[in-house]
Structures are given as C-alpha cells and as structure tokens.
Amino acid sequence: MILNVFPLLMATQAVASSDVVDQIATAETAFEIFDEICFSTFPDPDAAIVAIDSHTAKFEKQTKTGMQAQQPGDVWFSSDMKITYASADWLPRDLPSPQCSVSIPFASDLTHRELAAAFISRLNLPEGKIGKDKPRASSRWDMPGMGNDTWRIFLSTENTDGEKSVRISLLNLRGKK
C-alpha cells in the first residue's frame, strides 16, 4: 500500500513545483520590463526614454496639465502597466534623482519572499532587506552608484481586496558633494 501512495505523492510535488515555476515566469514579465527600462539604462534619462518609447508594450506618455507641468518626472501607461521616471538635478540633494519605477498588476499566488528570491536571482542583486509576507510588503537592496551615490532598489507588493500588484523602483541616492 505504501508503495502505491509514493508515486502519487511524487506526482503531487511535481505539479506543485510546476505551479511555482509558472508563477515565477509570470513575475519575469515585471522583472524584464524593469531591467530593460530602469536597471539597464540607469542613470541615463535619455536611454530610459528611448527604452520606454521603443518597448513592445507601446507605452503612452501622460500629458501633464496644470500643476503637474511644474513637477519633475513623467508617467507612461500601457494597458495595465505604469512607468514613472524623474530626473531633476535641481531637486535638493536629499531627494533621489533620477528615479525610475515599474508598476504592474500581478496575478500570482507567490508570496512576497518567493517573488523577492526570484527577483534577486534575475538581477543578481546583493544581499538586501527582505520584507515579510504581509498584504503590503517591501524589500530593499543598496548597491554602489556613481561617485558617492548609492542606488537603492525597492520591490513592493500589495494585495488589496484580492487585487495584487508589484512595484519595482530604482532610486539614485545622491551623495554629498
């Protein structure tokens, strides 16, 4: 009897593992967009804009009106994805510049920690502070930037009323001159 149960147990574990692999593949879309638009082009705003404009997702830049026109940064939308990019050297040094973020709905049962582990692997990130598995969670990694600057990456997940989303941000924390 035990011998008959063992193959079923192994098959169940294989299916569970396959589900996790499929969900990580779904997360890969968010990681890929972040890598192409933010990470690979950072800190060059012109390169980021070229990456946004030429992306297959066909992002459309949001028109600024009123007070928005005086604020640094721009926003692009594509179906359910959002890209924000701000680069303004005139900002006080204690405000990050440039900064780039990708926000995308996320239909997966992966926990925040599982998503963070896949993200670390995808971008080969250094050790960071990994958030707990809560409805709102955030993880953070710091790495050397240019000169005295530090680059900080945030991976944030949110599950509100059954709607899941992931936001990945890269900020240039400017060092003292």
mmCIF file of the C-alpha atoms, coordinates in Angstrom:
data_MODEL
# 
_entry.id   MODEL 
# 
loop_
_atom_site.group_PDB 
_atom_site.id 
_atom_site.type_symbol 
_atom_site.label_atom_id 
_atom_site.label_alt_id 
_atom_site.label_comp_id 
_atom_site.label_asym_id 
_atom_site.label_entity_id 
_atom_site.label_seq_id 
_atom_site.pdbx_PDB_ins_code 
_atom_site.Cartn_x 
_atom_site.Cartn_y 
_atom_site.Cartn_z 
_atom_site.occupancy 
_atom_site.B_iso_or_equiv 
_atom_site.pdbx_formal_charge 
_atom_site.auth_seq_id 
_atom_site.auth_comp_id 
_atom_site.auth_asym_id 
_atom_site.auth_atom_id 
_atom_site.pdbx_PDB_model_num 
ATOM 1   C CA . MET A 1 1   ? 0.000  0.000  0.000   1.00 0.00 ? 1   MET A CA 1 
ATOM 2   C CA . ILE A 1 2   ? 2.757  2.482  0.883   1.00 0.00 ? 2   ILE A CA 1 
ATOM 3   C CA . LEU A 1 3   ? 4.463  1.763  -2.448  1.00 0.00 ? 3   LEU A CA 1 
ATOM 4   C CA . ASN A 1 4   ? 1.266  2.728  -4.326  1.00 0.00 ? 4   ASN A CA 1 
ATOM 5   C CA . VAL A 1 5   ? 0.989  6.068  -2.486  1.00 0.00 ? 5   VAL A CA 1 
ATOM 6   C CA . PHE A 1 6   ? 4.616  7.082  -3.119  1.00 0.00 ? 6   PHE A CA 1 
ATOM 7   C CA . PRO A 1 7   ? 4.232  7.726  -6.911  1.00 0.00 ? 7   PRO A CA 1 
ATOM 8   C CA . LEU A 1 8   ? 1.094  9.803  -6.230  1.00 0.00 ? 8   LEU A CA 1 
ATOM 9   C CA . LEU A 1 9   ? 2.967  11.859 -3.638  1.00 0.00 ? 9   LEU A CA 1 
ATOM 10  C CA . MET A 1 10  ? 5.819  12.433 -6.086  1.00 0.00 ? 10  MET A CA 1 
ATOM 11  C CA . ALA A 1 11  ? 3.371  13.469 -8.844  1.00 0.00 ? 11  ALA A CA 1 
ATOM 12  C CA . THR A 1 12  ? 1.650  15.925 -6.464  1.00 0.00 ? 12  THR A CA 1 
ATOM 13  C CA . GLN A 1 13  ? 5.002  17.503 -5.579  1.00 0.00 ? 13  GLN A CA 1 
ATOM 14  C CA . ALA A 1 14  ? 5.892  17.788 -9.269  1.00 0.00 ? 14  ALA A CA 1 
ATOM 15  C CA . VAL A 1 15  ? 2.614  19.607 -10.004 1.00 0.00 ? 15  VAL A CA 1 
ATOM 16  C CA . ALA A 1 16  ? 3.175  21.990 -7.094  1.00 0.00 ? 16  ALA A CA 1 
ATOM 17  C CA . SER A 1 17  ? 6.709  22.715 -8.312  1.00 0.00 ? 17  SER A CA 1 
ATOM 18  C CA . SER A 1 18  ? 5.397  23.307 -11.834 1.00 0.00 ? 18  SER A CA 1 
ATOM 19  C CA . ASP A 1 19  ? 2.876  25.864 -10.484 1.00 0.00 ? 19  ASP A CA 1 
ATOM 20  C CA . VAL A 1 20  ? 5.647  27.819 -8.755  1.00 0.00 ? 20  VAL A CA 1 
ATOM 21  C CA . VAL A 1 21  ? 7.731  27.774 -11.948 1.00 0.00 ? 21  VAL A CA 1 
ATOM 22  C CA . ASP A 1 22  ? 4.727  29.101 -13.949 1.00 0.00 ? 22  ASP A CA 1 
ATOM 23  C CA . GLN A 1 23  ? 4.131  31.863 -11.409 1.00 0.00 ? 23  GLN A CA 1 
ATOM 24  C CA . ILE A 1 24  ? 7.789  32.858 -11.441 1.00 0.00 ? 24  ILE A CA 1 
ATOM 25  C CA . ALA A 1 25  ? 7.557  33.012 -15.244 1.00 0.00 ? 25  ALA A CA 1 
ATOM 26  C CA . THR A 1 26  ? 4.658  35.474 -14.800 1.00 0.00 ? 26  THR A CA 1 
ATOM 27  C CA . ALA A 1 27  ? 6.812  37.562 -12.452 1.00 0.00 ? 27  ALA A CA 1 
ATOM 28  C CA . GLU A 1 28  ? 9.526  37.508 -15.091 1.00 0.00 ? 28  GLU A CA 1 
ATOM 29  C CA . THR A 1 29  ? 7.463  39.954 -17.198 1.00 0.00 ? 29  THR A CA 1 
ATOM 30  C CA . ALA A 1 30  ? 7.666  42.605 -14.471 1.00 0.00 ? 30  ALA A CA 1 
ATOM 31  C CA . PHE A 1 31  ? 11.366 41.872 -13.892 1.00 0.00 ? 31  PHE A CA 1 
ATOM 32  C CA . GLU A 1 32  ? 12.123 42.073 -17.613 1.00 0.00 ? 32  GLU A CA 1 
ATOM 33  C CA . ILE A 1 33  ? 10.370 45.425 -18.065 1.00 0.00 ? 33  ILE A CA 1 
ATOM 34  C CA . PHE A 1 34  ? 12.154 46.837 -15.008 1.00 0.00 ? 34  PHE A CA 1 
ATOM 35  C CA . ASP A 1 35  ? 15.512 45.537 -16.254 1.00 0.00 ? 35  ASP A CA 1 
ATOM 36  C CA . GLU A 1 36  ? 15.052 46.888 -19.803 1.00 0.00 ? 36  GLU A CA 1 
ATOM 37  C CA . ILE A 1 37  ? 13.652 50.301 -18.900 1.00 0.00 ? 37  ILE A CA 1 
ATOM 38  C CA . CYS A 1 38  ? 15.098 51.166 -15.491 1.00 0.00 ? 38  CYS A CA 1 
ATOM 39  C CA . PHE A 1 39  ? 18.037 48.976 -14.461 1.00 0.00 ? 39  PHE A CA 1 
ATOM 40  C CA . SER A 1 40  ? 19.939 48.635 -17.749 1.00 0.00 ? 40  SER A CA 1 
ATOM 41  C CA . THR A 1 41  ? 19.641 52.317 -18.637 1.00 0.00 ? 41  THR A CA 1 
ATOM 42  C CA . PHE A 1 42  ? 20.225 53.820 -15.185 1.00 0.00 ? 42  PHE A CA 1 
ATOM 43  C CA . PRO A 1 43  ? 21.136 56.633 -14.506 1.00 0.00 ? 43  PRO A CA 1 
ATOM 44  C CA . ASP A 1 44  ? 20.788 57.914 -18.086 1.00 0.00 ? 44  ASP A CA 1 
ATOM 45  C CA . PRO A 1 45  ? 17.316 59.520 -18.546 1.00 0.00 ? 45  PRO A CA 1 
ATOM 46  C CA . ASP A 1 46  ? 17.712 59.738 -22.334 1.00 0.00 ? 46  ASP A CA 1 
ATOM 47  C CA . ALA A 1 47  ? 18.424 55.995 -22.561 1.00 0.00 ? 47  ALA A CA 1 
ATOM 48  C CA . ALA A 1 48  ? 15.416 55.250 -20.340 1.00 0.00 ? 48  ALA A CA 1 
ATOM 49  C CA . ILE A 1 49  ? 13.101 57.320 -22.540 1.00 0.00 ? 49  ILE A CA 1 
ATOM 50  C CA . VAL A 1 50  ? 14.380 55.541 -25.666 1.00 0.00 ? 50  VAL A CA 1 
ATOM 51  C CA . ALA A 1 51  ? 13.728 52.180 -23.936 1.00 0.00 ? 51  ALA A CA 1 
ATOM 52  C CA . ILE A 1 52  ? 10.205 53.271 -22.966 1.00 0.00 ? 52  ILE A CA 1 
ATOM 53  C CA . ASP A 1 53  ? 9.364  54.654 -26.414 1.00 0.00 ? 53  ASP A CA 1 
ATOM 54  C CA . SER A 1 54  ? 10.672 51.576 -28.249 1.00 0.00 ? 54  SER A CA 1 
ATOM 55  C CA . HIS A 1 55  ? 9.219  48.938 -25.885 1.00 0.00 ? 55  HIS A CA 1 
ATOM 56  C CA . THR A 1 56  ? 6.832  46.404 -27.400 1.00 0.00 ? 56  THR A CA 1 
ATOM 57  C CA . ALA A 1 57  ? 4.225  47.296 -24.732 1.00 0.00 ? 57  ALA A CA 1 
ATOM 58  C CA . LYS A 1 58  ? 3.644  50.610 -26.578 1.00 0.00 ? 58  LYS A CA 1 
ATOM 59  C CA . PHE A 1 59  ? 3.707  52.911 -23.559 1.00 0.00 ? 59  PHE A CA 1 
ATOM 60  C CA . GLU A 1 60  ? 1.941  56.257 -23.957 1.00 0.00 ? 60  GLU A CA 1 
ATOM 61  C CA . LYS A 1 61  ? 3.192  59.319 -22.120 1.00 0.00 ? 61  LYS A CA 1 
ATOM 62  C CA . GLN A 1 62  ? 0.621  61.001 -19.886 1.00 0.00 ? 62  GLN A CA 1 
ATOM 63  C CA . THR A 1 63  ? 0.066  64.645 -20.733 1.00 0.00 ? 63  THR A CA 1 
ATOM 64  C CA . LYS A 1 64  ? 0.784  66.990 -17.837 1.00 0.00 ? 64  LYS A CA 1 
ATOM 65  C CA . THR A 1 65  ? -1.764 69.647 -17.027 1.00 0.00 ? 65  THR A CA 1 
ATOM 66  C CA . GLY A 1 66  ? -1.883 72.473 -14.503 1.00 0.00 ? 66  GLY A CA 1 
ATOM 67  C CA . MET A 1 67  ? 0.448  71.980 -11.549 1.00 0.00 ? 67  MET A CA 1 
ATOM 68  C CA . GLN A 1 68  ? 1.684  68.647 -12.936 1.00 0.00 ? 68  GLN A CA 1 
ATOM 69  C CA . ALA A 1 69  ? 3.574  70.553 -15.619 1.00 0.00 ? 69  ALA A CA 1 
ATOM 70  C CA . GLN A 1 70  ? 5.761  72.092 -12.908 1.00 0.00 ? 70  GLN A CA 1 
ATOM 71  C CA . GLN A 1 71  ? 6.575  68.765 -11.236 1.00 0.00 ? 71  GLN A CA 1 
ATOM 72  C CA . PRO A 1 72  ? 9.652  66.719 -12.147 1.00 0.00 ? 72  PRO A CA 1 
ATOM 73  C CA . GLY A 1 73  ? 9.166  63.424 -13.905 1.00 0.00 ? 73  GLY A CA 1 
ATOM 74  C CA . ASP A 1 74  ? 6.851  61.800 -16.373 1.00 0.00 ? 74  ASP A CA 1 
ATOM 75  C CA . VAL A 1 75  ? 4.407  58.887 -16.402 1.00 0.00 ? 75  VAL A CA 1 
ATOM 76  C CA . TRP A 1 76  ? 3.740  56.372 -19.167 1.00 0.00 ? 76  TRP A CA 1 
ATOM 77  C CA . PHE A 1 77  ? 0.889  53.850 -19.351 1.00 0.00 ? 77  PHE A CA 1 
ATOM 78  C CA . SER A 1 78  ? 0.382  50.687 -21.353 1.00 0.00 ? 78  SER A CA 1 
ATOM 79  C CA . SER A 1 79  ? -2.837 48.734 -20.785 1.00 0.00 ? 79  SER A CA 1 
ATOM 80  C CA . ASP A 1 80  ? -2.383 47.878 -17.097 1.00 0.00 ? 80  ASP A CA 1 
ATOM 81  C CA . MET A 1 81  ? 1.289  48.846 -16.639 1.00 0.00 ? 81  MET A CA 1 
ATOM 82  C CA . LYS A 1 82  ? 2.729  52.151 -15.447 1.00 0.00 ? 82  LYS A CA 1 
ATOM 83  C CA . ILE A 1 83  ? 6.252  53.565 -15.758 1.00 0.00 ? 83  ILE A CA 1 
ATOM 84  C CA . THR A 1 84  ? 7.417  56.651 -13.888 1.00 0.00 ? 84  THR A CA 1 
ATOM 85  C CA . TYR A 1 85  ? 10.739 58.414 -14.439 1.00 0.00 ? 85  TYR A CA 1 
ATOM 86  C CA . ALA A 1 86  ? 12.031 61.554 -12.791 1.00 0.00 ? 86  ALA A CA 1 
ATOM 87  C CA . SER A 1 87  ? 15.392 63.188 -13.259 1.00 0.00 ? 87  SER A CA 1 
ATOM 88  C CA . ALA A 1 88  ? 15.890 66.683 -11.888 1.00 0.00 ? 88  ALA A CA 1 
ATOM 89  C CA . ASP A 1 89  ? 19.287 67.831 -10.705 1.00 0.00 ? 89  ASP A CA 1 
ATOM 90  C CA . TRP A 1 90  ? 17.666 70.991 -9.328  1.00 0.00 ? 90  TRP A CA 1 
ATOM 91  C CA . LEU A 1 91  ? 15.939 68.958 -6.580  1.00 0.00 ? 91  LEU A CA 1 
ATOM 92  C CA . PRO A 1 92  ? 17.522 69.199 -3.133  1.00 0.00 ? 92  PRO A CA 1 
ATOM 93  C CA . ARG A 1 93  ? 20.355 66.656 -2.788  1.00 0.00 ? 93  ARG A CA 1 
ATOM 94  C CA . ASP A 1 94  ? 18.450 64.685 -0.151  1.00 0.00 ? 94  ASP A CA 1 
ATOM 95  C CA . LEU A 1 95  ? 15.786 63.758 -2.756  1.00 0.00 ? 95  LEU A CA 1 
ATOM 96  C CA . PRO A 1 96  ? 16.646 60.840 -5.058  1.00 0.00 ? 96  PRO A CA 1 
ATOM 97  C CA . SER A 1 97  ? 17.345 61.711 -8.680  1.00 0.00 ? 97  SER A CA 1 
ATOM 98  C CA . PRO A 1 98  ? 16.998 60.088 -11.066 1.00 0.00 ? 98  PRO A CA 1 
ATOM 99  C CA . GLN A 1 99  ? 14.349 57.562 -10.093 1.00 0.00 ? 99  GLN A CA 1 
ATOM 100 C CA . CYS A 1 100 ? 12.515 55.012 -12.203 1.00 0.00 ? 100 CYS A CA 1 
ATOM 101 C CA . SER A 1 101 ? 9.663  52.654 -11.341 1.00 0.00 ? 101 SER A CA 1 
ATOM 102 C CA . VAL A 1 102 ? 7.514  49.971 -12.939 1.00 0.00 ? 102 VAL A CA 1 
ATOM 103 C CA . SER A 1 103 ? 4.041  49.133 -11.577 1.00 0.00 ? 103 SER A CA 1 
ATOM 104 C CA . ILE A 1 104 ? 2.114  46.139 -12.838 1.00 0.00 ? 104 ILE A CA 1 
ATOM 105 C CA . PRO A 1 105 ? -0.840 44.029 -11.680 1.00 0.00 ? 105 PRO A CA 1 
ATOM 106 C CA . PHE A 1 106 ? 0.316  40.638 -10.541 1.00 0.00 ? 106 PHE A CA 1 
ATOM 107 C CA . ALA A 1 107 ? -1.887 37.558 -10.793 1.00 0.00 ? 107 ALA A CA 1 
ATOM 108 C CA . SER A 1 108 ? 0.095  35.026 -8.801  1.00 0.00 ? 108 SER A CA 1 
ATOM 109 C CA . ASP A 1 109 ? -0.021 33.118 -5.544  1.00 0.00 ? 109 ASP A CA 1 
ATOM 110 C CA . LEU A 1 110 ? 3.682  33.707 -4.910  1.00 0.00 ? 110 LEU A CA 1 
ATOM 111 C CA . THR A 1 111 ? 4.457  35.190 -1.522  1.00 0.00 ? 111 THR A CA 1 
ATOM 112 C CA . HIS A 1 112 ? 6.477  38.380 -1.287  1.00 0.00 ? 112 HIS A CA 1 
ATOM 113 C CA . ARG A 1 113 ? 9.517  36.381 -0.178  1.00 0.00 ? 113 ARG A CA 1 
ATOM 114 C CA . GLU A 1 114 ? 9.224  33.966 -3.136  1.00 0.00 ? 114 GLU A CA 1 
ATOM 115 C CA . LEU A 1 115 ? 8.915  36.912 -5.505  1.00 0.00 ? 115 LEU A CA 1 
ATOM 116 C CA . ALA A 1 116 ? 11.931 38.625 -3.898  1.00 0.00 ? 116 ALA A CA 1 
ATOM 117 C CA . ALA A 1 117 ? 14.010 35.431 -4.243  1.00 0.00 ? 117 ALA A CA 1 
ATOM 118 C CA . ALA A 1 118 ? 13.165 35.224 -7.961  1.00 0.00 ? 118 ALA A CA 1 
ATOM 119 C CA . PHE A 1 119 ? 13.975 38.952 -8.359  1.00 0.00 ? 119 PHE A CA 1 
ATOM 120 C CA . ILE A 1 120 ? 17.356 38.554 -6.627  1.00 0.00 ? 120 ILE A CA 1 
ATOM 121 C CA . SER A 1 121 ? 18.200 35.679 -8.944  1.00 0.00 ? 121 SER A CA 1 
ATOM 122 C CA . ARG A 1 122 ? 17.050 37.524 -12.088 1.00 0.00 ? 122 ARG A CA 1 
ATOM 123 C CA . LEU A 1 123 ? 19.090 40.689 -11.418 1.00 0.00 ? 123 LEU A CA 1 
ATOM 124 C CA . ASN A 1 124 ? 21.932 39.090 -9.460  1.00 0.00 ? 124 ASN A CA 1 
ATOM 125 C CA . LEU A 1 125 ? 21.355 41.507 -6.580  1.00 0.00 ? 125 LEU A CA 1 
ATOM 126 C CA . PRO A 1 126 ? 23.484 41.801 -3.442  1.00 0.00 ? 126 PRO A CA 1 
ATOM 127 C CA . GLU A 1 127 ? 22.136 40.863 -0.031  1.00 0.00 ? 127 GLU A CA 1 
ATOM 128 C CA . GLY A 1 128 ? 19.265 43.101 0.977   1.00 0.00 ? 128 GLY A CA 1 
ATOM 129 C CA . LYS A 1 129 ? 16.451 43.534 3.469   1.00 0.00 ? 129 LYS A CA 1 
ATOM 130 C CA . ILE A 1 130 ? 13.636 41.170 2.547   1.00 0.00 ? 130 ILE A CA 1 
ATOM 131 C CA . GLY A 1 131 ? 10.127 42.081 3.666   1.00 0.00 ? 131 GLY A CA 1 
ATOM 132 C CA . LYS A 1 132 ? 7.711  39.779 5.452   1.00 0.00 ? 132 LYS A CA 1 
ATOM 133 C CA . ASP A 1 133 ? 4.805  38.028 3.770   1.00 0.00 ? 133 ASP A CA 1 
ATOM 134 C CA . LYS A 1 134 ? 2.031  40.531 4.503   1.00 0.00 ? 134 LYS A CA 1 
ATOM 135 C CA . PRO A 1 135 ? -0.714 42.121 2.355   1.00 0.00 ? 135 PRO A CA 1 
ATOM 136 C CA . ARG A 1 136 ? 1.694  45.055 1.875   1.00 0.00 ? 136 ARG A CA 1 
ATOM 137 C CA . ALA A 1 137 ? 5.368  44.162 1.803   1.00 0.00 ? 137 ALA A CA 1 
ATOM 138 C CA . SER A 1 138 ? 8.585  45.773 0.643   1.00 0.00 ? 138 SER A CA 1 
ATOM 139 C CA . SER A 1 139 ? 12.163 44.602 0.150   1.00 0.00 ? 139 SER A CA 1 
ATOM 140 C CA . ARG A 1 140 ? 15.228 46.772 -0.386  1.00 0.00 ? 140 ARG A CA 1 
ATOM 141 C CA . TRP A 1 141 ? 18.699 46.440 -1.872  1.00 0.00 ? 141 TRP A CA 1 
ATOM 142 C CA . ASP A 1 142 ? 21.515 49.004 -1.888  1.00 0.00 ? 142 ASP A CA 1 
ATOM 143 C CA . MET A 1 143 ? 24.469 48.999 -4.250  1.00 0.00 ? 143 MET A CA 1 
ATOM 144 C CA . PRO A 1 144 ? 27.212 51.454 -5.136  1.00 0.00 ? 144 PRO A CA 1 
ATOM 145 C CA . GLY A 1 145 ? 26.231 54.041 -7.716  1.00 0.00 ? 145 GLY A CA 1 
ATOM 146 C CA . MET A 1 146 ? 28.474 56.522 -9.471  1.00 0.00 ? 146 MET A CA 1 
ATOM 147 C CA . GLY A 1 147 ? 30.902 58.503 -7.308  1.00 0.00 ? 147 GLY A CA 1 
ATOM 148 C CA . ASN A 1 148 ? 29.459 58.873 -3.802  1.00 0.00 ? 148 ASN A CA 1 
ATOM 149 C CA . ASP A 1 149 ? 25.938 57.901 -4.886  1.00 0.00 ? 149 ASP A CA 1 
ATOM 150 C CA . THR A 1 150 ? 24.047 54.802 -3.780  1.00 0.00 ? 150 THR A CA 1 
ATOM 151 C CA . TRP A 1 151 ? 21.490 53.027 -5.929  1.00 0.00 ? 151 TRP A CA 1 
ATOM 152 C CA . ARG A 1 152 ? 18.523 51.686 -3.981  1.00 0.00 ? 152 ARG A CA 1 
ATOM 153 C CA . ILE A 1 153 ? 16.027 49.188 -5.371  1.00 0.00 ? 153 ILE A CA 1 
ATOM 154 C CA . PHE A 1 154 ? 12.616 48.584 -3.814  1.00 0.00 ? 154 PHE A CA 1 
ATOM 155 C CA . LEU A 1 155 ? 10.375 45.630 -4.622  1.00 0.00 ? 155 LEU A CA 1 
ATOM 156 C CA . SER A 1 156 ? 6.913  46.286 -3.190  1.00 0.00 ? 156 SER A CA 1 
ATOM 157 C CA . THR A 1 157 ? 3.875  44.048 -3.332  1.00 0.00 ? 157 THR A CA 1 
ATOM 158 C CA . GLU A 1 158 ? 0.331  44.855 -2.353  1.00 0.00 ? 158 GLU A CA 1 
ATOM 159 C CA . ASN A 1 159 ? -2.764 42.691 -2.065  1.00 0.00 ? 159 ASN A CA 1 
ATOM 160 C CA . THR A 1 160 ? -5.855 44.838 -1.595  1.00 0.00 ? 160 THR A CA 1 
ATOM 161 C CA . ASP A 1 161 ? -9.304 43.290 -1.898  1.00 0.00 ? 161 ASP A CA 1 
ATOM 162 C CA . GLY A 1 162 ? -7.886 40.376 -3.900  1.00 0.00 ? 162 GLY A CA 1 
ATOM 163 C CA . GLU A 1 163 ? -6.122 42.694 -6.375  1.00 0.00 ? 163 GLU A CA 1 
ATOM 164 C CA . LYS A 1 164 ? -2.383 42.096 -6.386  1.00 0.00 ? 164 LYS A CA 1 
ATOM 165 C CA . SER A 1 165 ? 0.240  44.461 -7.733  1.00 0.00 ? 165 SER A CA 1 
ATOM 166 C CA . VAL A 1 166 ? 4.006  44.746 -7.790  1.00 0.00 ? 166 VAL A CA 1 
ATOM 167 C CA . ARG A 1 167 ? 6.054  47.926 -7.975  1.00 0.00 ? 167 ARG A CA 1 
ATOM 168 C CA . ILE A 1 168 ? 9.790  47.912 -8.598  1.00 0.00 ? 168 ILE A CA 1 
ATOM 169 C CA . SER A 1 169 ? 11.698 51.166 -8.120  1.00 0.00 ? 169 SER A CA 1 
ATOM 170 C CA . LEU A 1 170 ? 15.292 52.235 -8.607  1.00 0.00 ? 170 LEU A CA 1 
ATOM 171 C CA . LEU A 1 171 ? 16.465 55.441 -6.942  1.00 0.00 ? 171 LEU A CA 1 
ATOM 172 C CA . ASN A 1 172 ? 19.753 57.271 -7.071  1.00 0.00 ? 172 ASN A CA 1 
ATOM 173 C CA . LEU A 1 173 ? 20.511 58.443 -3.529  1.00 0.00 ? 173 LEU A CA 1 
ATOM 174 C CA . ARG A 1 174 ? 22.873 61.307 -4.190  1.00 0.00 ? 174 ARG A CA 1 
ATOM 175 C CA . GLY A 1 175 ? 25.967 61.500 -2.038  1.00 0.00 ? 175 GLY A CA 1 
ATOM 176 C CA . LYS A 1 176 ? 27.338 64.649 -0.551  1.00 0.00 ? 176 LYS A CA 1 
ATOM 177 C CA . LYS A 1 177 ? 29.355 66.864 -2.883  1.00 0.00 ? 177 LYS A CA 1 
# 
